[in-house]
Coordinates of C-alpha atoms and ligand atoms in Angstrom, one line a residue:
M22 CA 2.2 -4.6 34.2
R23 CA 3.0 -1.3 33.7
Q24 CA 0.6 0.3 30.6
L25 CA 2.3 3.4 28.4
A26 CA -0.6 5.9 26.9
M27 CA -1.4 8.8 24.9
V28 CA -3.4 11.3 25.7
I29 CA -4.9 13.3 21.9
D30 CA -6.4 17.2 22.3
L31 CA -8.8 17.5 19.5
N32 CA -9.4 21.4 20.3
K33 CA -5.6 21.8 19.1
C34 CA -5.3 19.2 16.3
L35 CA -5.0 21.4 13.2
G36 CA -5.1 18.3 10.4
C37 CA -1.8 19.3 9.3
Q38 CA -0.6 15.4 8.9
T39 CA 3.2 16.1 10.4
C40 CA 2.4 13.1 12.3
T41 CA 1.4 10.7 9.9
A42 CA 4.8 11.7 7.8
A43 CA 6.9 11.1 10.9
C44 CA 5.4 8.1 11.4
K45 CA 5.8 7.4 7.5
T46 CA 9.1 8.6 6.8
Q47 CA 10.2 6.4 9.9
W48 CA 8.9 3.6 9.7
T49 CA 6.4 2.9 7.2
N50 CA 7.9 4.5 3.2
R51 CA 9.1 1.0 1.7
N52 CA 9.2 -2.6 1.5
G53 CA 6.1 -3.6 1.2
R54 CA 4.3 -0.7 3.8
E55 CA 3.4 1.5 1.4
Y56 CA -0.3 1.3 1.8
M57 CA 0.5 1.7 5.4
Y58 CA -0.3 4.7 8.1
W59 CA 0.4 3.4 11.6
N60 CA -0.7 7.6 12.2
N61 CA -3.7 8.1 10.2
V62 CA -5.4 11.8 10.9
E63 CA -8.7 11.9 9.4
T64 CA -11.4 14.2 9.1
R65 CA -14.8 13.7 11.4
P66 CA -17.7 13.0 10.5
G67 CA -16.1 10.8 7.4
R68 CA -15.4 7.1 6.4
G69 CA -12.0 7.3 8.1
Y70 CA -9.0 5.2 7.1
P71 CA -9.6 2.3 6.5
A72 CA -12.7 3.0 4.6
D73 CA -15.7 2.8 7.2
W74 CA -13.6 1.1 9.8
E75 CA -15.9 1.3 12.3
R76 CA -18.6 -0.8 10.8
R77 CA -15.8 -3.6 9.5
G78 CA -16.2 -5.5 12.6
G79 CA -13.9 -7.2 15.7
G80 CA -13.4 -6.7 18.8
F81 CA -15.8 -7.7 21.4
R82 CA -19.2 -7.3 21.8
D83 CA -22.2 -7.8 24.7
G84 CA -19.4 -8.6 27.2
N85 CA -16.9 -11.3 26.4
V86 CA -17.7 -12.5 22.9
R87 CA -14.9 -11.8 20.3
T88 CA -15.8 -11.0 17.2
D89 CA -13.9 -11.3 13.6
G90 CA -14.4 -8.8 11.3
A91 CA -13.8 -8.3 7.6
V92 CA -10.2 -7.9 6.2
P93 CA -10.3 -4.3 4.5
S94 CA -8.8 -4.6 0.8
L95 CA -6.1 -2.4 -0.4
E96 CA -8.4 0.2 -2.4
D97 CA -10.2 -0.2 1.1
Y98 CA -7.2 1.7 2.3
G99 CA -5.8 3.1 -0.8
V100 CA -3.1 2.2 -3.6
P101 CA 0.0 3.7 -3.0
W102 CA 0.3 6.0 -5.7
E103 CA 3.1 7.8 -7.3
Y104 CA 3.0 10.5 -9.9
N105 CA 4.7 10.2 -13.3
L106 CA 6.7 13.0 -13.2
K107 CA 10.0 11.8 -14.1
D108 CA 8.6 9.9 -17.5
V109 CA 6.5 13.4 -17.9
L110 CA 9.0 16.1 -16.6
F111 CA 12.8 14.3 -17.0
R112 CA 12.5 12.0 -20.2
G113 CA 10.8 13.8 -22.9
G114 CA 8.2 11.4 -23.1
G115 CA 5.3 14.5 -23.0
G116 CA 1.7 13.8 -21.9
H117 CA 0.0 14.4 -18.5
V118 CA 1.2 14.4 -14.9
T119 CA -1.2 12.1 -13.7
P120 CA -1.4 8.9 -10.8
H121 CA 0.3 5.9 -10.9
Y122 CA 0.7 2.2 -9.0
N123 CA 2.5 -1.1 -10.3
G124 CA 3.3 0.7 -13.7
K125 CA 0.3 1.7 -14.6
E126 CA -2.2 4.4 -14.7
A127 CA -4.5 4.2 -11.7
R128 CA -7.7 5.8 -10.6
P129 CA -7.5 6.4 -6.7
A130 CA -11.3 6.2 -5.9
G131 CA -10.3 6.6 -1.8
G132 CA -7.5 6.7 0.4
P133 CA -6.4 8.2 4.1
N134 CA -8.2 11.7 4.8
W135 CA -10.1 11.4 1.2
D136 CA -12.5 13.2 2.3
E137 CA -10.9 15.3 3.8
D138 CA -13.1 18.8 5.0
E139 CA -16.3 17.7 4.1
G140 CA -17.0 17.1 7.4
G141 CA -21.0 17.4 8.0
G142 CA -24.3 19.4 9.2
I143 CA -26.0 21.7 6.8
F144 CA -24.9 25.0 6.5
P145 CA -24.5 27.1 8.0
N146 CA -24.7 24.4 10.6
A147 CA -21.7 22.6 9.2
Y148 CA -18.7 21.4 11.0
Y149 CA -15.6 19.0 11.1
F150 CA -12.9 18.3 13.5
Y151 CA -10.2 15.7 13.3
L152 CA -9.0 12.7 14.9
P153 CA -6.1 11.1 14.8
R154 CA -5.6 7.7 15.2
I155 CA -3.0 5.2 15.7
C156 CA -2.7 1.6 17.2
N157 CA -4.4 1.9 21.0
H158 CA -1.9 -0.6 22.7
C159 CA -5.4 -2.1 24.1
S160 CA -5.3 -3.7 27.7
R161 CA -7.3 -6.0 26.3
P162 CA -6.1 -6.8 22.6
A163 CA -8.4 -8.2 20.0
C164 CA -5.5 -8.8 18.2
L165 CA -3.7 -10.8 20.5
A166 CA -6.5 -13.0 21.8
A167 CA -7.2 -13.7 18.0
C168 CA -3.7 -14.9 16.9
P169 CA -3.6 -18.5 16.9
R170 CA 0.9 -18.9 17.1
K171 CA 0.3 -16.5 19.4
A172 CA 2.6 -14.3 17.7
I173 CA 1.0 -10.8 19.0
V174 CA 2.9 -9.8 22.5
K175 CA 1.6 -6.9 24.8
R176 CA 4.7 -6.4 26.8
E177 CA 5.1 -6.4 30.7
E178 CA 6.8 -3.4 31.2
D179 CA 5.1 -1.4 29.2
G180 CA 2.2 -2.6 27.8
I181 CA 3.2 -2.0 24.8
V182 CA 1.3 -4.3 21.9
L183 CA 3.5 -5.3 19.2
V184 CA 4.3 -8.3 16.7
D185 CA 6.3 -11.3 16.9
R186 CA 8.2 -11.4 13.1
K187 CA 9.8 -15.0 14.0
K188 CA 5.9 -16.4 14.9
C189 CA 3.5 -14.4 12.2
R190 CA 3.1 -16.6 9.5
G191 CA 0.8 -13.7 7.8
Y192 CA -2.8 -16.0 8.1
R193 CA -4.5 -12.3 9.3
Y194 CA -6.6 -13.3 11.9
C195 CA -5.2 -10.1 13.4
V196 CA -6.2 -7.8 11.3
R197 CA -9.9 -9.7 11.0
A198 CA -10.0 -8.9 15.1
C199 CA -9.1 -5.2 15.7
P200 CA -11.8 -3.2 15.5
Y201 CA -9.9 -0.1 14.8
K202 CA -8.1 -1.9 11.7
K203 CA -4.6 -0.5 13.3
V204 CA -3.3 -3.6 11.9
Y205 CA -1.7 -4.1 8.6
F206 CA -0.6 -7.2 6.5
N207 CA 2.7 -6.6 4.9
P208 CA 2.1 -8.6 1.6
A209 CA 6.4 -8.5 0.9
V210 CA 7.1 -10.6 4.2
N211 CA 3.6 -12.1 4.6
Q212 CA 3.4 -11.0 8.2
S213 CA 1.5 -8.5 9.8
E214 CA 2.6 -5.1 10.9
K215 CA 1.5 -2.4 13.1
C216 CA 2.5 0.8 15.1
I217 CA 5.5 0.2 18.1
F218 CA 4.7 3.0 19.7
C219 CA 8.2 3.9 18.9
F220 CA 9.4 1.6 21.2
P221 CA 13.7 1.7 19.7
R222 CA 12.9 5.9 20.1
L223 CA 11.6 5.7 24.1
E224 CA 14.3 3.0 24.9
S225 CA 17.1 5.7 23.8
G226 CA 15.1 8.0 26.0
R227 CA 13.3 10.0 22.8
P228 CA 9.6 10.3 22.8
Q229 CA 7.3 9.0 20.0
A230 CA 7.9 10.3 16.6
C231 CA 4.1 11.3 16.1
A232 CA 4.2 12.9 19.9
V233 CA 7.6 15.0 19.4
Q234 CA 7.1 16.1 16.0
C235 CA 3.3 17.4 16.6
V236 CA 3.1 21.1 15.8
G237 CA 0.0 21.6 17.8
R238 CA 1.3 20.5 20.8
I239 CA -1.2 18.0 21.5
R240 CA -0.3 14.7 22.0
H241 CA 0.8 14.0 25.7
T242 CA 1.9 10.6 26.9
G243 CA 2.9 8.7 30.2
Y244 CA 2.7 5.7 32.2
M245 CA -1.2 5.1 33.8
D246 CA 0.4 4.6 37.1
D247 CA 2.6 7.7 37.7
R248 CA 0.6 9.8 39.2
E249 CA 2.6 13.3 38.8
S250 CA 2.4 12.3 34.1
R251 CA -0.1 14.0 32.0
V252 CA -1.7 11.2 31.2
Y253 CA -2.8 10.4 34.6
R254 CA -3.9 13.7 35.2
L255 CA -6.1 14.1 32.3
V256 CA -7.6 10.5 32.3
R257 CA -7.7 9.5 35.4
Q258 CA -7.9 12.7 37.8
W259 CA -9.6 15.1 35.4
K260 CA -11.6 12.9 33.3
V261 CA -11.6 14.7 30.3
A262 CA -9.8 12.2 28.4
L263 CA -11.7 9.4 26.4
P264 CA -10.7 6.2 24.7
L265 CA -12.7 6.2 21.0
R266 CA -15.1 3.9 20.7
P267 CA -15.4 2.2 24.4
D268 CA -18.0 -0.4 23.0
F269 CA -15.4 -2.2 21.3
G270 CA -14.3 -3.7 24.5
T271 CA -10.5 -3.9 24.2
Q272 CA -10.1 -0.8 26.2
P273 CA -8.1 1.0 24.5
N274 CA -5.2 3.3 26.4
V275 CA -5.2 5.8 23.9
F276 CA -7.5 8.6 24.8
Y277 CA -9.0 12.2 23.5
I278 CA -9.9 15.2 24.9
P279 CA -13.0 16.0 22.8
P280 CA -13.7 18.5 20.5
L281 CA -15.5 21.5 21.5
S282 CA -17.8 23.4 19.1
P283 CA -19.2 26.7 18.2
P284 CA -23.0 27.4 19.4
G285 CA -25.1 26.5 16.3
F286 CA -27.6 29.3 14.2
D287 CA -31.4 29.3 14.4
E288 CA -33.4 29.3 10.9
E289 CA -33.8 32.8 11.9
G290 CA -29.8 32.6 11.5
R291 CA -29.6 33.4 15.5
V292 CA -27.0 32.2 17.4
A293 CA -29.0 29.3 19.1
G294 CA -27.8 27.4 22.0
A295 CA -26.7 24.5 21.7
P296 CA -22.9 23.2 20.1
R297 CA -22.9 22.3 16.6
I298 CA -21.1 18.9 17.0
P299 CA -24.2 16.9 17.6
A300 CA -23.5 15.5 21.1
E301 CA -25.0 12.1 20.2
Y302 CA -22.2 11.8 17.5
L303 CA -19.2 12.4 20.2
R304 CA -21.3 10.1 22.5
R305 CA -21.0 7.3 19.9
L306 CA -17.6 7.6 19.6
F307 CA -16.4 8.8 22.9
G308 CA -18.9 6.7 25.2
P309 CA -21.0 7.6 28.3
G310 CA -17.7 10.3 30.1
L311 CA -18.6 12.6 27.4
D312 CA -21.3 15.0 28.7
D313 CA -19.3 15.4 32.2
A314 CA -15.8 15.4 30.5
M315 CA -17.7 18.3 28.5
K316 CA -19.1 20.4 31.4
T317 CA -15.7 19.9 32.9
L318 CA -14.0 21.2 30.3
V319 CA -16.2 23.9 29.6
A320 CA -16.1 25.2 33.3
E321 CA -12.8 25.5 33.3
M322 CA -12.7 27.5 30.2
Q323 CA -14.5 29.9 31.4
K324 CA -13.1 30.1 34.6
R325 CA -9.7 31.1 33.0
A326 CA -11.5 33.3 30.6
A327 CA -12.6 35.3 33.6
G328 CA -8.9 35.7 34.3
G329 CA -9.4 33.0 37.1
K330 CA -6.6 29.7 37.3
S331 CA -7.0 26.6 35.9
G332 CA -4.4 24.1 36.2
L333 CA -6.6 21.6 33.5
I334 CA -6.8 24.8 30.9
D335 CA -2.5 25.2 31.4
M336 CA -1.9 21.7 30.9
L337 CA -3.7 21.6 27.4
I338 CA -2.1 24.5 26.1
A339 CA 1.2 22.9 26.8
Y340 CA 3.5 25.9 27.0
V341 CA 7.1 23.6 28.2
H342 CA 7.0 21.1 25.3
K343 CA 9.2 18.3 27.3
D344 CA 6.4 18.6 30.0
M345 CA 4.0 16.7 27.6
F346 CA 5.9 13.1 27.6
S347 CA 7.0 11.3 30.7
Y348 CA 8.1 7.7 30.2
Ligands
SF4_404 FE1 -4.5 -4.6 18.6 FE2 -6.1 -3.3 17.6 FE3 -6.3 -3.0 20.2 FE4 -4.3 -2.1 18.4 S1 -5.8 -1.3 18.5 S2 -3.7 -3.4 20.5 S3 -4.1 -3.5 16.5 S4 -6.7 -4.6 19.2
SF4_405 FE1 4.2 5.8 14.6 FE2 5.9 6.4 16.3 FE3 3.3 7.1 16.4 FE4 3.4 4.5 16.8 S1 4.0 5.9 18.2 S2 2.0 5.9 14.9 S3 4.7 3.8 15.3 S4 5.1 7.3 15.4
SF4_406 FE1 -3.2 16.8 14.5 FE2 -0.5 17.1 15.8 FE3 -1.2 15.5 13.8 FE4 -0.8 18.3 13.2 S1 1.1 16.9 13.9 S2 -2.2 16.7 12.5 S3 -2.0 19.3 14.8 S4 -1.8 15.0 15.7

């Protein structure tokens, strides 16, 4: 079995949501999918999308024990409201422009990136960074393990995890089981749906929409067994790309270059030594490989800043767009 994977460089993410729009307009803007964001970009620290997904359970804990989590409510994802622009501006109805959902005025209290740029820390040591998330096309998918109808499949040729529409009956065991909450229930068709890693695009020679449209050039894709691919080099060779919440036990195939940060200030306002983003926070997100990855990144950046050469930093700068994708 081969495995297609993605590396996302958090040091270059602008939070521009171009990736979100690329996926949304292509796959989820209609037919019961309006609330879904197969690609979302959330501010960290923050509640994420759906709200508090990290605490909703699922995955494999204590080694092999698969656990069921909770199915988030529509409010946890955020109701997909529209503004009543047509009524107020074009139909002479008067009144104010307000959010509407299901024909009624809505008062949304949450949604994707609701807590944008709030972050954490206390001034002058406040901090935040962006975390783009898609389905991890896990090597050990909890969604697949939980489905009693065997309606979730992992393709042999590329490891992409898909819902088989002929078999799915909308039981939502997969939604409970995925610890990343990256499989969604579509009430319009009573089936589960999820990121398809843009397999129809790949099969016609085009990279994933969220990756190729990325303004910051932060997403590298390729096969894990292709030693020439950026993914192999960043994950296996340089070991600077890390899985998200590896403790969930699903063996994700989306990896992250962890975010560096400027040093914080001490009580006198002087520059102090420790990075602004607490290492323990990043360790919780990216696991035990964090410290070595950070050391390598800092050392290579310093080498390059001093006028030396660094293949790693050149790769992360991504001078040539097409070199980021091998599939
Ligand atoms: Fe399944 Fe969730 Fe892993 Fe995607 S991230 S393969 S939905 S367990
Ligand atoms: Fe959406 Fe394709 Fe990106 Fe998956 S790989 S999040 S389907 S754009
Ligand atoms: Fe970040 Fe790229 Fe998405 Fe912009 S398009 S939010 S830079 S991942």
